[in-house]
Protein backbone atom coordinates (compact mmCIF):
# COMPACT_ATOMS: atom_id res chain seq x y z
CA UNK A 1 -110.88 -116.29 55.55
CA UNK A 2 -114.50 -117.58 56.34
CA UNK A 3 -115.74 -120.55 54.71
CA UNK A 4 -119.18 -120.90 54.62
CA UNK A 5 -120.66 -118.26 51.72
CA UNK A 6 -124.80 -117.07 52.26
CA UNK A 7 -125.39 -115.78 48.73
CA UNK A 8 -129.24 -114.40 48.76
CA UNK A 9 -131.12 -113.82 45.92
CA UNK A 10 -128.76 -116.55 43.75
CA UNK A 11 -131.22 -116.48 41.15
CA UNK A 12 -131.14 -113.37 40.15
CA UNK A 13 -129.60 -111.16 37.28
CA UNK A 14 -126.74 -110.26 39.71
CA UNK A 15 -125.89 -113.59 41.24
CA UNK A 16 -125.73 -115.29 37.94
CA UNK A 17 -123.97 -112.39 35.50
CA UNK A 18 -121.55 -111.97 37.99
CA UNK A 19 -121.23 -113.24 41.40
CA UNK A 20 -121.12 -117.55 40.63
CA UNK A 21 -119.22 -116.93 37.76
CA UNK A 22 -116.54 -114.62 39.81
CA UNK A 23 -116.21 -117.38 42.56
CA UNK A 24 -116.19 -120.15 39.55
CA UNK A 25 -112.57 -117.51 38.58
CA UNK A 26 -111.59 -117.58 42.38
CA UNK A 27 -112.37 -121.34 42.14
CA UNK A 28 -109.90 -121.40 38.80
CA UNK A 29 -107.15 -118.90 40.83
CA UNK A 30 -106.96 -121.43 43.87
CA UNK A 31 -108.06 -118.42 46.15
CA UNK A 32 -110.67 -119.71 47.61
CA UNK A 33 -110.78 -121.70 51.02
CA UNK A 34 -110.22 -125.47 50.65
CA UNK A 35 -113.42 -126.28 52.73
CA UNK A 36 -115.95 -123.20 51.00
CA UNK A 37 -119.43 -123.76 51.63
CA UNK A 38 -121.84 -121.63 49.44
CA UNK A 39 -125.42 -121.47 50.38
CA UNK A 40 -126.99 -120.03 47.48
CA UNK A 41 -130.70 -119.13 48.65
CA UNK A 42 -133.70 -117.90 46.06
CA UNK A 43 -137.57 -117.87 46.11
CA UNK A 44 -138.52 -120.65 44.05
CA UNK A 45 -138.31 -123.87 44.66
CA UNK A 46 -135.71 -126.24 43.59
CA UNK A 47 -132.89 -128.51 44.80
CA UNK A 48 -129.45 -128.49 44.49
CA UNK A 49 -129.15 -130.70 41.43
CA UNK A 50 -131.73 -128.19 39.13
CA UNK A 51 -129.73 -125.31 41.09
CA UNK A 52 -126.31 -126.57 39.74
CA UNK A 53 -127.42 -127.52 36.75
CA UNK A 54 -129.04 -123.72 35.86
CA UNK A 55 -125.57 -122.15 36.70
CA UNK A 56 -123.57 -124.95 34.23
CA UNK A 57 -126.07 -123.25 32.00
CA UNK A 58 -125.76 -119.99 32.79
CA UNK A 59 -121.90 -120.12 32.78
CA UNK A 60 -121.75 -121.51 28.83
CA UNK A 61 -122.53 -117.46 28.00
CA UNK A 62 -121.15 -115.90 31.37
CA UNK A 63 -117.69 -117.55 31.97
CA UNK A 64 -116.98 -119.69 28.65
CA UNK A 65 -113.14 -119.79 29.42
CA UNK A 66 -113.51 -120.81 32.36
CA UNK A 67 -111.38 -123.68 33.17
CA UNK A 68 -113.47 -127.01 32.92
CA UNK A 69 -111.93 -128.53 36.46
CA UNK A 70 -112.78 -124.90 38.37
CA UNK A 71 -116.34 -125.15 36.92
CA UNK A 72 -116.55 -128.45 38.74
CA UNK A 73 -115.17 -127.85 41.79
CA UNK A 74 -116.99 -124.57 42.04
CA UNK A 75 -120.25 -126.12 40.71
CA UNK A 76 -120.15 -128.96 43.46
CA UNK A 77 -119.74 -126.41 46.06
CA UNK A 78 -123.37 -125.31 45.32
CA UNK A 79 -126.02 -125.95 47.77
CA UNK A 80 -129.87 -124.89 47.44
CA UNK A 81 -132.24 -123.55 49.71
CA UNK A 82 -135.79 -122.05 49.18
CA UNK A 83 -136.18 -118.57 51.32
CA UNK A 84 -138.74 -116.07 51.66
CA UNK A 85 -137.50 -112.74 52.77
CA UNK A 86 -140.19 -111.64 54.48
CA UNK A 87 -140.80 -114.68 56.74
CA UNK A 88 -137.40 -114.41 59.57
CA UNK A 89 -137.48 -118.33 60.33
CA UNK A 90 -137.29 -118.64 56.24
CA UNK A 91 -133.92 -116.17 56.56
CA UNK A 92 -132.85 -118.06 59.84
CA UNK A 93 -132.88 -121.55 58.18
CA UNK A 94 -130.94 -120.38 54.90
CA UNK A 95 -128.25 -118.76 57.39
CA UNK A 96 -128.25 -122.32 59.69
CA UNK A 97 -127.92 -124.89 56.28
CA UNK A 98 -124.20 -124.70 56.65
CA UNK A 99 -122.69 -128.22 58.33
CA UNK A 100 -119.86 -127.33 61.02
CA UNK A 101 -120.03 -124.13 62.89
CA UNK A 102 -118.15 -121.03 62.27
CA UNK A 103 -118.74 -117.51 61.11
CA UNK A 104 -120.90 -116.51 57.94
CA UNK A 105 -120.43 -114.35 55.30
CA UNK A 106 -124.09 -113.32 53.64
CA UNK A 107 -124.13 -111.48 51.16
CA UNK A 108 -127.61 -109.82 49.97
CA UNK A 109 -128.06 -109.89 46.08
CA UNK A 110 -131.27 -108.75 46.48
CA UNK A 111 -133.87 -105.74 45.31
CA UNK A 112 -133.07 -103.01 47.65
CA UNK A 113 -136.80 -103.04 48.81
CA UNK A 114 -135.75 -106.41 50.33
CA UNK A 115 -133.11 -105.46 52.42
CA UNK A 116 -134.70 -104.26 55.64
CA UNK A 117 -136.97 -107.50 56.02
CA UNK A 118 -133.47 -109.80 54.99
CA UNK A 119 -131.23 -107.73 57.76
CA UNK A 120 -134.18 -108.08 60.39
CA UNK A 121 -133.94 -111.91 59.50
CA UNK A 122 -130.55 -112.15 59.78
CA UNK A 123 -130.48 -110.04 63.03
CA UNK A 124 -133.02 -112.62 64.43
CA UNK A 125 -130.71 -115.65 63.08
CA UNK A 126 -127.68 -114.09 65.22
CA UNK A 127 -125.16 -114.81 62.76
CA UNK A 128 -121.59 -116.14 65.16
CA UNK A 129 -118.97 -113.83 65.81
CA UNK A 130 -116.68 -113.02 63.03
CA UNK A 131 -119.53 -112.96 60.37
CA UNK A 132 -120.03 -110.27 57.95
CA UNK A 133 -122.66 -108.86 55.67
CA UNK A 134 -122.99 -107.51 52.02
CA UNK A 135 -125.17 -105.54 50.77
CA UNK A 136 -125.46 -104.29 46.77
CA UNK A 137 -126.55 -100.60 45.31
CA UNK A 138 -128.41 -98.72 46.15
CA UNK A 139 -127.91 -97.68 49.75
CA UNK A 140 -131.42 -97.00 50.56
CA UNK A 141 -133.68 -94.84 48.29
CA UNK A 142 -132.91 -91.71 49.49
CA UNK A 143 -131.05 -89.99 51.95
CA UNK A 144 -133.54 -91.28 54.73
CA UNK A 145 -133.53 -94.85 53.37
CA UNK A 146 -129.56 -94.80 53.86
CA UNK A 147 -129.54 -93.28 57.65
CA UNK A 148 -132.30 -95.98 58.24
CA UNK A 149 -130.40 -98.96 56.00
CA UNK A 150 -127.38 -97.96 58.23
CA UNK A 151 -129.07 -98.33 61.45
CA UNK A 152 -130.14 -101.84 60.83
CA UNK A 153 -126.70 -103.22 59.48
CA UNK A 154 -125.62 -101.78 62.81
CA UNK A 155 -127.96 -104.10 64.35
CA UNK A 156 -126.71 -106.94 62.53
CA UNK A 157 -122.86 -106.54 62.81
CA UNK A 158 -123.18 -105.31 66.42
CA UNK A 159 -121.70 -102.16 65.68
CA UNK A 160 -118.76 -103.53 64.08
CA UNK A 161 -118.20 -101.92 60.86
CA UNK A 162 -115.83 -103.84 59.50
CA UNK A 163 -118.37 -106.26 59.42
CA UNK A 164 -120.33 -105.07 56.90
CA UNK A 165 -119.39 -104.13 53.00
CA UNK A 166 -121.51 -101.39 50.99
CA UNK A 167 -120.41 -103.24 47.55
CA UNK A 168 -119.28 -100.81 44.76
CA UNK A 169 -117.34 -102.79 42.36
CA UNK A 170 -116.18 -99.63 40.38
CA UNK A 171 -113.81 -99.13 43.04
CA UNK A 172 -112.02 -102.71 42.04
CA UNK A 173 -112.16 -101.76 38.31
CA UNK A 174 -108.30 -101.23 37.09
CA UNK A 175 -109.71 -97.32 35.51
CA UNK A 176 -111.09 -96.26 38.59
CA UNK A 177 -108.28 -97.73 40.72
CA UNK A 178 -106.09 -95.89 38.20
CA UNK A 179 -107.09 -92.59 38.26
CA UNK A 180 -105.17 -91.42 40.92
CA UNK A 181 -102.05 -92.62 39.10
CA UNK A 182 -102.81 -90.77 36.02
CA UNK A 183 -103.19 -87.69 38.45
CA UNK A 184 -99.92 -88.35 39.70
CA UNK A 185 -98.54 -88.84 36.16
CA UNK A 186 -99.70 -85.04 35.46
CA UNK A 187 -102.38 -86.39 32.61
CA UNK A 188 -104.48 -83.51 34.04
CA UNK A 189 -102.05 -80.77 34.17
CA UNK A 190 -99.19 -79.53 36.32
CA UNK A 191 -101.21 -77.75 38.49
CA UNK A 192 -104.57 -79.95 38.54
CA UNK A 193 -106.95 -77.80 39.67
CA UNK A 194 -109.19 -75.18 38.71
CA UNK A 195 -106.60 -73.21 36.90
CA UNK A 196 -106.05 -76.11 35.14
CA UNK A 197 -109.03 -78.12 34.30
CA UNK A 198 -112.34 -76.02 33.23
CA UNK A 199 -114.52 -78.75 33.13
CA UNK A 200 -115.35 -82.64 34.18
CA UNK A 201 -117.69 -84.50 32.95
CA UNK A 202 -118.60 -88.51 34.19
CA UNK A 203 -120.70 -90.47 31.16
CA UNK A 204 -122.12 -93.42 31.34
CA UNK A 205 -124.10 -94.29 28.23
CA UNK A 206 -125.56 -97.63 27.49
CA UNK A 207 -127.03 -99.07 24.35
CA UNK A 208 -128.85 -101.84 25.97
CA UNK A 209 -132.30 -101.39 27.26
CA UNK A 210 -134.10 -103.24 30.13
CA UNK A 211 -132.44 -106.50 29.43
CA UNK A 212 -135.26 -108.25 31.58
CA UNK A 213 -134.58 -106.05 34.54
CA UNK A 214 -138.23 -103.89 34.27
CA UNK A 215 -138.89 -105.11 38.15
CA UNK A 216 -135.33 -103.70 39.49
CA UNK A 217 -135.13 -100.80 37.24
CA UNK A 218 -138.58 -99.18 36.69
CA UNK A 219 -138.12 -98.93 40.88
CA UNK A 220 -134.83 -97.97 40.96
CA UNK A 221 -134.14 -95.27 37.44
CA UNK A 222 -130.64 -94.17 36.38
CA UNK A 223 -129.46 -91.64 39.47
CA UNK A 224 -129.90 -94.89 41.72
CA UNK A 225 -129.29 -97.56 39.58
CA UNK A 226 -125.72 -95.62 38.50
CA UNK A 227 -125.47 -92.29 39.27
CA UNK A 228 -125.48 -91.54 42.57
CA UNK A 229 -123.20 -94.81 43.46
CA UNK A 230 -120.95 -95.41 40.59
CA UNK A 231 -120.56 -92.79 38.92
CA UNK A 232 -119.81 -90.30 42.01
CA UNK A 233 -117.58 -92.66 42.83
CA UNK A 234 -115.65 -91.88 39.44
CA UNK A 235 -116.04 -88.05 40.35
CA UNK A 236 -114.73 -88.03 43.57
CA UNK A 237 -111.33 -89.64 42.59
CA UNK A 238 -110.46 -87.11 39.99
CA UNK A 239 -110.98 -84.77 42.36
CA UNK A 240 -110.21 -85.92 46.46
CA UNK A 241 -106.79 -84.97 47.93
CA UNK A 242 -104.43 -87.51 47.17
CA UNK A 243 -104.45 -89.40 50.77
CA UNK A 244 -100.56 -90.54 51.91
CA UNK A 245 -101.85 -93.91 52.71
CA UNK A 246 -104.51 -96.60 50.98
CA UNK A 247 -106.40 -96.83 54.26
CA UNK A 248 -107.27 -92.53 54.24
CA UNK A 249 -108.92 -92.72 51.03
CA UNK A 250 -112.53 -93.44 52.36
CA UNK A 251 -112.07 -90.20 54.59
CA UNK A 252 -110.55 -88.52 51.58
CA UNK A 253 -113.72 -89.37 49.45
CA UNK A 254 -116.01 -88.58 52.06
CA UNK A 255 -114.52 -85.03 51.96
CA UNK A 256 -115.18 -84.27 48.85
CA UNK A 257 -118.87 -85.61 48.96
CA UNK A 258 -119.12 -83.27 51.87
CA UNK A 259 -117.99 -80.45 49.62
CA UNK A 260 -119.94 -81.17 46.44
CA UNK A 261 -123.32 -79.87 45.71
CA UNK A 262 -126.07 -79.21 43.27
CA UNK A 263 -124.75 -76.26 40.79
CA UNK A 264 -127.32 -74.14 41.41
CA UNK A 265 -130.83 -74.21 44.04
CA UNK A 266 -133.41 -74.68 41.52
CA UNK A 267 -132.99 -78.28 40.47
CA UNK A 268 -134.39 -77.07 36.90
CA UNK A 269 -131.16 -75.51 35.70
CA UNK A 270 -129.02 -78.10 36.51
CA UNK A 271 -130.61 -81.62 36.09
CA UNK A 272 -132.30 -83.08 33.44
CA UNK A 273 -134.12 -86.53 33.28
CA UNK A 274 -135.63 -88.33 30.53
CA UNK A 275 -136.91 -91.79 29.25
CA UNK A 276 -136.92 -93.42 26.01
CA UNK A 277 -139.38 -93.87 23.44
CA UNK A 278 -139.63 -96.72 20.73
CA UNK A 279 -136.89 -97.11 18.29
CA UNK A 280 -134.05 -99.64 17.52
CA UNK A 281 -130.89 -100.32 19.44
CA UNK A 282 -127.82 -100.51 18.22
CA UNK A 283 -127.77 -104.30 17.41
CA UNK A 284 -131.10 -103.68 15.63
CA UNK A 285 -132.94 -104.59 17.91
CA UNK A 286 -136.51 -102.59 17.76
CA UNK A 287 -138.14 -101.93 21.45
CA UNK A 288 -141.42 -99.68 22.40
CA UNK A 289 -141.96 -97.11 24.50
CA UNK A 290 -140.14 -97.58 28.14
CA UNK A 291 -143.59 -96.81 29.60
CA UNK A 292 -145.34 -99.67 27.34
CA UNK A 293 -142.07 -102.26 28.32
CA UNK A 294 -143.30 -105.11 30.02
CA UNK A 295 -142.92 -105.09 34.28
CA UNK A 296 -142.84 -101.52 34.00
CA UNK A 297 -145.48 -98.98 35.63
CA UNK A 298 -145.95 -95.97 33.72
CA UNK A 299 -147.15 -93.84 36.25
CA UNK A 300 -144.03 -93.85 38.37
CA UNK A 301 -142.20 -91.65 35.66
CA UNK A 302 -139.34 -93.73 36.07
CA UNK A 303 -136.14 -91.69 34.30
CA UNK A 304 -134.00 -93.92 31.98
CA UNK A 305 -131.55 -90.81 31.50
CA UNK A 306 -130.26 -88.49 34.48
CA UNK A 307 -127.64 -85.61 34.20
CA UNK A 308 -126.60 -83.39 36.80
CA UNK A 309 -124.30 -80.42 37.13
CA UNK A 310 -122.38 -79.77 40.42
CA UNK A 311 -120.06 -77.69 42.25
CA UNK A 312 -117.24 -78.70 44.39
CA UNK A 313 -116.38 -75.97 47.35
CA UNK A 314 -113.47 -76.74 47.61
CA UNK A 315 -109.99 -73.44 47.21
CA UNK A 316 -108.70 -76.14 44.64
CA UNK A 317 -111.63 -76.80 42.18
CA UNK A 318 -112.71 -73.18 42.02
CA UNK A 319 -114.30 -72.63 39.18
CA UNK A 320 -114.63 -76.09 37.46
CA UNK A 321 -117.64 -77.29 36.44
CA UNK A 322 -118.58 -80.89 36.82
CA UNK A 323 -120.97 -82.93 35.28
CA UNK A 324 -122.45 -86.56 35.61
CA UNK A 325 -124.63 -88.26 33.35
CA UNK A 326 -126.11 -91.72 32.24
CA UNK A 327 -128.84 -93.07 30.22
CA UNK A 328 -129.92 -96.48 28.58
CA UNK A 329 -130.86 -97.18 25.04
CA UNK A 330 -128.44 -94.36 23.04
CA UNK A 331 -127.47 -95.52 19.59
CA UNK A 332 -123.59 -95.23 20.77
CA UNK A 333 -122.36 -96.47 23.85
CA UNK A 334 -119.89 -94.24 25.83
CA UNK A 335 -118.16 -94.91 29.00
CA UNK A 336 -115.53 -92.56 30.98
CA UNK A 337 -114.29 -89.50 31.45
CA UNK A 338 -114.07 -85.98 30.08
CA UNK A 339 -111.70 -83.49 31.06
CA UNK A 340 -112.03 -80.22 28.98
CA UNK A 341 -108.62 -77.61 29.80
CA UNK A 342 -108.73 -73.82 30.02
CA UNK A 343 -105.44 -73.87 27.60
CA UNK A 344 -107.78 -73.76 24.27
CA UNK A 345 -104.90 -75.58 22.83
CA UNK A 346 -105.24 -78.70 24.31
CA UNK A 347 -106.91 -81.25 23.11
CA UNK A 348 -110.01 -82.86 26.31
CA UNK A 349 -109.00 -85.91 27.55
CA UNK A 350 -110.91 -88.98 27.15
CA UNK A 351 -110.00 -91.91 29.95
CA UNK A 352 -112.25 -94.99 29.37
CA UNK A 353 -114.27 -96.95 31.60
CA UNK A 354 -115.38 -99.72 29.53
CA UNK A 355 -114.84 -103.07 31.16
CA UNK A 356 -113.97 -104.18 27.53
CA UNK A 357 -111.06 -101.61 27.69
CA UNK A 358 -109.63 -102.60 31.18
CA UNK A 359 -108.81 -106.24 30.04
CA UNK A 360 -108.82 -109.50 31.72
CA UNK A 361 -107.60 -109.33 35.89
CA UNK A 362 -104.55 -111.48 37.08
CA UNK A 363 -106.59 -114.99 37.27
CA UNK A 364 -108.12 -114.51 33.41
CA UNK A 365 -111.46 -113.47 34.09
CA UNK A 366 -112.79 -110.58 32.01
CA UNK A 367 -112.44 -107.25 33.67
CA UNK A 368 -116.00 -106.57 35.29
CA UNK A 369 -115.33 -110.42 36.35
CA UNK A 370 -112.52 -109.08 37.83
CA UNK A 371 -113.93 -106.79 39.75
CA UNK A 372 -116.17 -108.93 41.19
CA UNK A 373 -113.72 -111.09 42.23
CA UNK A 374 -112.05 -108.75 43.97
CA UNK A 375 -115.63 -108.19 45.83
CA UNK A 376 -115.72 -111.59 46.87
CA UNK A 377 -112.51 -111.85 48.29
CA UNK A 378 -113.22 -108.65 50.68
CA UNK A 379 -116.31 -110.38 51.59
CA UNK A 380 -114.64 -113.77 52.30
CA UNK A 381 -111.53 -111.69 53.86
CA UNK A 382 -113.11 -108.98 55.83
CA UNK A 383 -111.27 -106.44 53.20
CA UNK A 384 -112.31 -102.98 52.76
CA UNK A 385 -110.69 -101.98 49.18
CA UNK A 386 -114.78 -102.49 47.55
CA UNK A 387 -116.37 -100.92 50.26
CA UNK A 388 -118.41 -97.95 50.83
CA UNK A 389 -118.43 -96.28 54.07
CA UNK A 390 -121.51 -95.77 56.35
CA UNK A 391 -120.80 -91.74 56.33
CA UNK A 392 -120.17 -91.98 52.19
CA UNK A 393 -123.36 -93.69 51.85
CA UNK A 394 -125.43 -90.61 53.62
CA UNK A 395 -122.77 -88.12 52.14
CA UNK A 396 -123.59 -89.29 48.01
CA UNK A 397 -127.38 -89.24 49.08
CA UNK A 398 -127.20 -85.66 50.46
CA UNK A 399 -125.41 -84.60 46.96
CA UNK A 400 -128.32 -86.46 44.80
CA UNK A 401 -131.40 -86.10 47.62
CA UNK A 402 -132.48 -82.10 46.40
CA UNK A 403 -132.65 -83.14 42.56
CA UNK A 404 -134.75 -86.15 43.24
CA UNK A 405 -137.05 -83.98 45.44
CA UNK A 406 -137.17 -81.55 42.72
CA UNK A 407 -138.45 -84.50 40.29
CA UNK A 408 -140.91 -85.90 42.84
CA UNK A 409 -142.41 -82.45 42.96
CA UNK A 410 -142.51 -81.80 38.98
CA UNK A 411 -140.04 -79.02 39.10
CA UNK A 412 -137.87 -80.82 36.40
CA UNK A 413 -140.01 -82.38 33.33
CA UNK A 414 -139.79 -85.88 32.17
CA UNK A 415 -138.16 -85.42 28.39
CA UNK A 416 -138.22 -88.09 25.85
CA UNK A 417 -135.40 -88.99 23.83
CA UNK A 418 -136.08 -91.92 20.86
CA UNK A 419 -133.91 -95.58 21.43
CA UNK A 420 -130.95 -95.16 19.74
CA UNK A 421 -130.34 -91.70 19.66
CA UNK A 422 -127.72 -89.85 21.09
CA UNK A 423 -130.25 -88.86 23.86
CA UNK A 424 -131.43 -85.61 25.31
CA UNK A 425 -129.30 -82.79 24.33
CA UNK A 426 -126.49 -81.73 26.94
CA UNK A 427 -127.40 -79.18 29.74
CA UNK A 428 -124.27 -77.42 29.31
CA UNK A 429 -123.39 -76.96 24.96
CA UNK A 430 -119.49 -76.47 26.10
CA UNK A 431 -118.93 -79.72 27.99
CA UNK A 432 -116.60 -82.16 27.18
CA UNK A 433 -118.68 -84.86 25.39
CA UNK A 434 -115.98 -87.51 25.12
């Protein structure tokens, strides 16, 4: 396991919601190595002290069960350092403020646009042999941005790819991991296929708006923030062959992403986008217009709600539709999946992907917590379980790349939908809503 953790871009939304207070769990579950380093690395200024005492903070509201002897220990493993992405000797030093010598694990909780000037930095530093490298969502921008993104981890990890981890966490949370046991269990019909199942439908509705993330999300917008990562993710376990062994599913999910397409050519009759005007969240909270929220640029017709329809060409999904869709600011949050049957007698099936509804993981911590930890420890272990492949990366891009295209080119109009409605209405009338 290595021992000396590079966490860049500590102070942001990532690093603190879910990152610290997943090793502060590993901390509490003895898992982690005896002699951990952790470099956390920002762009402001500080010092370890200020540094440490920001994540006690932080951790009241993130991790308030967690044990008060883990928060310590994990707390004084904390060490500080001021970087600048852009500036390679600023990357170098943050990689070389471990004591001792050994291998590296750095993991980049950064905005993507980041991540080509941090790599170059890092591939400048020379990390030592046996080092790795994380990266977060979303693999590049576009289908070009991933073939590039992939080139330079190359660079970095010397070719090794187990190296390097794409982070997903969906594919450590317990309803994800579980789907192919509910297959298995027949939840989706004796036959599970297209004789079986009509339709599929992957929802991912939030109530929360922005939540201080205008930078990240007004450049990022729901296919890349969710869509095209997560939530194809979701799709392509209901429907990949069930692989013999653990270490065939990333060729089994690759297959299907080779398969699965836009449901039609003209990007118009099977995607929909939208963004949300002013109204009041669910916890009454009232907010404005998305294009008048603060950090965000109006101009870049940034879509807080995505939808797509697609086909899988595959003999065993003939003939089922399947659907994917997200947005931000509904007035009810929903999270899972539908599965609506040709039998007209049987009721859709809902399966839930709420971390709420997953419960706490083995060590205590709450389930997206969990899942997280479960990151780390690939990271730290050179395990593969929360890891996207370099081919699955390109593959989800090519599914998601003509839609986007379509957008960019005004093929597809920008709807509005008010906060705290039930959002746009559905493209399809018949599909399983949840």
């Amino acid at each position: 396991m290595i021992s000396r953790l590079l966490l860049l871009g500590a102070a942001g939304d990532l690093a603190g919601r879910f990152l610290l207070p997943s090793l502060a769990w590993l901390e509490a579950a003895g898992a982690l190595p005896a002699d951990l380093q952790v470099v956390a690395a920002g762009a402001q200024d500080g010092d370890d002290a200020g540094f440490r005492a920001s994540v006690a903070a932080r951790w009241d509201t993130a991790a308030p069960d967690l044990p008060a002897a883990a928060r310590a220990a994990a707390l004084a493993r904390l060490r500080y350092r001021r970087f600048d992405a852009d500036d390679p000797a600023s990357v170098a030093a943050a990689a070389g403020a471990f004591t001792g010598t050994g291998p590296v694990a750095a993991y980049l909780a950064l905005p993507p646009a980041l991540f080509p000037a941090t790599l170059r930095g890092l591939g400048s530093a020379g990390l030592p042999p046996g080092s790795r490298v994380a990266v977060e969502k979303p693999f590049g921008a576009d289908l070009a941005g991933a073939v590039a993104l992939n080139g330079l981890l190359a660079e970095v990890s010397r070719g090794d790819e187990r190296a390097v981890t794409r982070v997903d966490h969906f594919l450590a949370m317990p309803a994800v991991t579980g789907l192919l046991d509910r297959r298995a269990a027949g939840e989706l019909g004796p036959a599970e296929d297209g004789r079986t199942v009509a339709g599929v439908e992957v929802v991912w509705q939030e109530t929360l708006g922005l939540e201080g993330r205008a930078d990240f999300y007004d450049r990022t917008g729901a296919v890349r923030d969710v869509l095209q990562n997560h939530l194809l993710q979701v799709l392509v376990a209901l429907a990949l062959e069930p692989p013999a062994a653990a270490a065939d599913l990333p060729a089994a999910r690759s297959a299907v992403l080779r398969s699965l397409r836009l449901a039609s050519a003209d990007p118009a009759a099977c995607t929909r986008r939208a963004r949300y005007t002013a109204g009041t969240l669910a916890d009454g909270t009232a907010v404005p217009d998305y294009a008048d929220e603060e950090g965000v640029a109006p101009a870049r017709c940034t879509e807080t709600h995505a939808e797509v329809v697609l086909a899988l060409d595959v003999p065993r999904w003939a003939g089922t539709r399947f659907g994917v869709r997200t947005g931000k600011a509904v007035g009810t949050a929903r999270k899972g999946v539908a599965v609506r049957f040709r039998d007209a007698d049987r009721d859709p099936l809902w399966i839930s992907l709420e971390p709420a509804a997953q419960g706490p993981g083995a060590d205590g911590a709450p389930g997206e917590l969990a899942a997280y930890r479960a990151v780390l420890t690939d990271v730290l272990t050179g395990g593969s379980a929360t890891s996207v492949g370099a081919e699955e990366a390109e593959l989800a891009w090519r599914v998601v790349d003509p839609a986007l295209k379509g957008w960019a080119a005004g093929a597809v109009p920008l709807l509005e939908n008010r906060a705290g409605s039930a959002g746009p209405p559905p493209l399809d009338p018949g599909a399983p809503r949840g």
